[in-house]
Amino acid sequence: MKKKAFVAIISASMLVSMGTGALAATKLQEIKAYLNTEVRVQVNGSHVDLRDVKGNVIAPISYQGANYFPIRAISDALNIAVDYDETTQTIIIGEKVDGVSIVDGFKDMYYTKDSAKTTYKGKDYKEAYFNDGPGNRSTSFMLSPNKEHQTLYLQIAAINGDITDLTIEDSDTNTTLKKIDVIKAEEGLVTVQADIAGVKSLYIHGDVKSDTVVFVPLTTSYYK
């Protein structure tokens, strides 16, 4: 919450550096400002180099007694998700108001639109991850939030058995973001929430025994 509050406050006075779309706006006002290479930034007591989207170290712009950084640079330093809606010219920091389904771009051998497999307890979710593989095994799939989202809300159910050691990892750093010891079949469809700020790709995996099916409704699992 401290991170979110800090970004919300500081972003109100920062330059927008989210792409060329904003530069086409008709209400831009030209100003005279200066790059100030002497300003340094600390995050939680440690000095950090703020960088642009290409990885280059950047200096703040000094204008009328205030220092301005691109929001992207600050959000990356604080591990806060940031995105830009070109249609509404809105910068979105942290969770989005509307969830974004994980179904877009989802690829896996257990992806299905077969209604016999996408239906769970009488509701057809239309698209699902339905792992009904043979024998004792690991169940896993990848997701790509691309650093554009703050939180993952993953719905998952175990059928005919339990899922153990369900783990959500940052696949680029092998960092565990969330781990659930066991999801029991009798629990039904559960929602697992994980902080994914600053994460480009996710590796989600767990263990199941023979005859256990892993069901993930892709249309109702989402990022925010």
C-alpha positions as MATLAB code, in Angstrom:
seq = 'MKKKAFVAIISASMLVSMGTGALAATKLQEIKAYLNTEVRVQVNGSHVDLRDVKGNVIAPISYQGANYFPIRAISDALNIAVDYDETTQTIIIGEKVDGVSIVDGFKDMYYTKDSAKTTYKGKDYKEAYFNDGPGNRSTSFMLSPNKEHQTLYLQIAAINGDITDLTIEDSDTNTTLKKIDVIKAEEGLVTVQADIAGVKSLYIHGDVKSDTVVFVPLTTSYYK';
ca = [
       0.000    0.000    0.000;
       2.905    2.355    0.753;
       4.270    1.762   -2.739;
       0.887    2.421   -4.347;
       0.325    5.583   -2.320;
       3.804    6.875   -3.155;
       3.350    6.312   -6.864;
      -0.111    7.864   -6.852;
       1.218   11.034   -5.211;
       4.415   11.412   -7.190;
       2.847   10.575  -10.529;
       0.562   13.604  -10.299;
       3.575   15.820  -10.962;
       5.541   13.630  -13.390;
       6.083   13.692  -17.099;
       4.227   11.135  -19.138;
       6.585    8.906  -21.105;
       4.302    6.218  -22.393;
       4.753    6.424  -26.169;
       4.288    8.669  -29.162;
       0.491    8.590  -29.064;
       0.353   11.189  -26.310;
       2.583   13.533  -28.318;
      -0.163   13.902  -30.890;
      -2.463   15.556  -28.373;
      -3.723   18.997  -29.355;
      -3.413   20.545  -25.891;
       0.356   20.250  -25.492;
       2.056   23.354  -24.150;
       5.715   24.064  -24.835;
       7.908   24.742  -21.792;
      11.570   25.482  -21.106;
      13.190   22.928  -18.787;
      16.613   21.448  -17.961;
      18.101   18.008  -17.400;
      19.493   17.810  -13.854;
      22.159   15.083  -13.640;
      22.998   15.912  -10.009;
      19.728   14.568   -8.584;
      19.930   11.056   -7.146;
      17.112    8.714   -6.119;
      16.869    6.346   -3.145;
      14.317    3.550   -2.793;
      13.994    1.997    0.666;
      17.412    3.327    1.655;
      19.300    2.180   -1.453;
      20.403    4.333   -4.384;
      18.898    3.330   -7.726;
      19.517    4.365  -11.322;
      16.231    5.199  -12.989;
      16.085    3.961  -16.583;
      13.976    4.460  -19.675;
      12.226    1.661  -21.583;
      15.474    0.911  -23.471;
      17.460    0.501  -20.257;
      19.329    3.799  -20.474;
      20.008    5.693  -17.230;
      18.003    8.926  -17.159;
      18.216   12.228  -15.308;
      15.205   14.199  -14.088;
      13.937   17.308  -15.816;
      14.013   20.394  -13.595;
      11.147   22.809  -14.174;
      10.011   25.659  -11.938;
      11.748   24.249   -8.868;
      10.484   20.682   -9.228;
      12.107   17.505  -10.596;
      10.194   15.337  -13.058;
      10.793   11.692  -13.994;
       8.932    9.453  -16.456;
       6.310    7.440  -14.603;
       7.621    4.237  -16.154;
      11.026    4.758  -14.525;
       9.518    5.313  -11.074;
       7.099    2.396  -11.370;
       9.892    0.017  -12.399;
      12.013    1.120   -9.424;
       9.111    0.462   -7.045;
       7.786   -2.692   -8.771;
       4.433   -1.086   -9.490;
       2.611   -1.979  -12.702;
       1.988    0.848  -15.185;
       0.153    0.887  -18.497;
      -1.151    3.483  -20.944;
      -4.564    3.488  -22.609;
      -4.074    5.370  -25.884;
      -7.804    5.565  -26.564;
      -8.570    7.530  -23.396;
      -5.004    8.883  -22.927;
      -5.034    7.507  -19.406;
      -2.030    6.334  -17.413;
      -2.983    3.323  -15.293;
      -0.879    2.726  -12.174;
      -1.303   -0.420  -10.086;
      -4.457   -2.486  -10.535;
      -6.756   -1.808  -13.450;
     -10.416   -1.114  -12.697;
     -11.484   -3.757  -15.199;
      -9.829   -7.159  -15.168;
      -8.037   -8.454  -18.277;
      -8.701  -12.135  -19.007;
      -5.653  -14.395  -19.182;
      -7.190  -16.161  -22.184;
      -5.680  -13.702  -24.675;
      -2.528  -15.260  -26.101;
      -2.800  -18.356  -23.906;
      -1.064  -21.347  -25.503;
      -0.764  -24.819  -24.059;
      -1.381  -28.408  -25.143;
      -4.177  -28.622  -22.560;
      -5.998  -25.523  -23.816;
      -9.511  -26.436  -24.916;
     -12.837  -25.098  -26.148;
     -14.503  -28.515  -25.893;
     -17.667  -27.893  -23.863;
     -17.294  -31.312  -22.246;
     -14.095  -30.003  -20.667;
     -14.866  -26.297  -20.271;
     -17.989  -26.976  -18.213;
     -17.551  -27.191  -14.434;
     -20.437  -27.771  -12.026;
     -22.998  -26.839  -14.666;
     -21.325  -23.666  -15.953;
     -19.633  -23.532  -19.343;
     -16.571  -21.255  -19.180;
     -16.051  -21.578  -22.968;
     -12.234  -21.735  -22.790;
     -10.163  -23.590  -20.218;
      -6.906  -25.253  -19.277;
      -7.947  -28.863  -18.702;
      -5.035  -31.098  -17.728;
      -6.257  -34.689  -17.727;
      -2.896  -36.265  -18.517;
      -2.025  -39.802  -17.394;
      -0.262  -40.909  -14.206;
       1.360  -39.002  -11.370;
       2.710  -35.815  -12.925;
       3.546  -32.148  -12.771;
       0.950  -29.770  -14.188;
       2.185  -26.457  -15.545;
       1.559  -23.579  -17.938;
       2.928  -20.129  -18.758;
       1.329  -16.679  -18.664;
       2.619  -13.372  -20.050;
       1.471  -10.292  -18.092;
       4.305   -8.264  -19.732;
       4.778   -5.960  -16.724;
       1.398   -4.337  -17.444;
      -0.532   -5.634  -14.444;
      -0.395   -5.488  -10.667;
      -2.275   -8.616   -9.578;
      -3.168  -12.052  -10.942;
      -6.485  -13.614   -9.969;
      -6.194  -17.263  -11.000;
      -9.218  -19.526  -10.699;
      -8.390  -23.204  -10.395;
     -10.104  -26.444   -9.386;
      -8.892  -29.947   -8.640;
     -11.103  -32.777   -9.912;
     -10.925  -36.404   -8.639;
      -7.931  -35.604   -6.442;
      -5.790  -32.824   -4.963;
      -3.272  -30.372   -6.399;
      -0.180  -30.048   -4.210;
       2.550  -27.395   -4.131;
       0.792  -25.045   -6.532;
       3.408  -22.370   -7.239;
       3.307  -19.113   -9.178;
       6.802  -17.998  -10.207;
       8.434  -15.121  -12.014;
       9.910  -17.250  -14.790;
      12.669  -14.739  -15.566;
      14.071  -14.647  -12.015;
      12.747  -17.979  -10.653;
      11.235  -16.006   -7.773;
       8.254  -17.613   -6.016;
       5.383  -15.128   -5.917;
       2.770  -17.425   -4.374;
       2.658  -20.997   -3.113;
      -0.339  -23.060   -1.995;
       0.420  -26.331   -0.223;
      -2.739  -28.101   -1.333;
      -5.953  -27.422   -3.244;
      -8.485  -30.105   -2.441;
     -11.138  -31.353   -4.832;
     -13.904  -30.665   -2.302;
     -12.958  -26.964   -2.220;
     -14.341  -26.511   -5.723;
     -13.230  -23.561   -7.799;
     -10.846  -21.394   -5.767;
      -9.211  -18.071   -6.610;
      -5.480  -17.695   -6.030;
      -4.247  -14.105   -5.858;
      -0.624  -13.114   -6.526;
       1.241   -9.804   -6.781;
       2.799   -9.758  -10.274;
       3.964   -6.134  -10.510;
       7.005   -5.800  -12.745;
       6.743   -9.403  -13.975;
       7.020  -10.175  -17.680;
       6.225  -13.911  -17.656;
       4.828  -16.385  -15.155;
       5.437  -20.083  -14.679;
       2.565  -21.790  -12.839;
       3.016  -25.370  -11.732;
       1.895  -28.009   -9.220;
       1.787  -31.747   -8.670;
      -1.108  -34.154   -9.124;
      -1.628  -37.887   -8.854;
      -3.087  -40.276  -11.393;
      -6.704  -39.556  -12.443;
      -6.584  -36.001  -11.020;
      -7.695  -33.280  -13.437;
      -6.596  -29.638  -13.183;
      -9.229  -27.176  -14.367;
      -8.501  -23.464  -14.945;
     -11.294  -21.366  -16.486;
      -9.365  -18.926  -18.678;
     -12.245  -16.530  -19.278;
     -12.763  -15.792  -15.565;
      -9.126  -15.818  -14.501;
      -7.693  -12.380  -15.004;
      -5.061   -9.702  -14.420;
      -5.728   -6.338  -12.772;
];
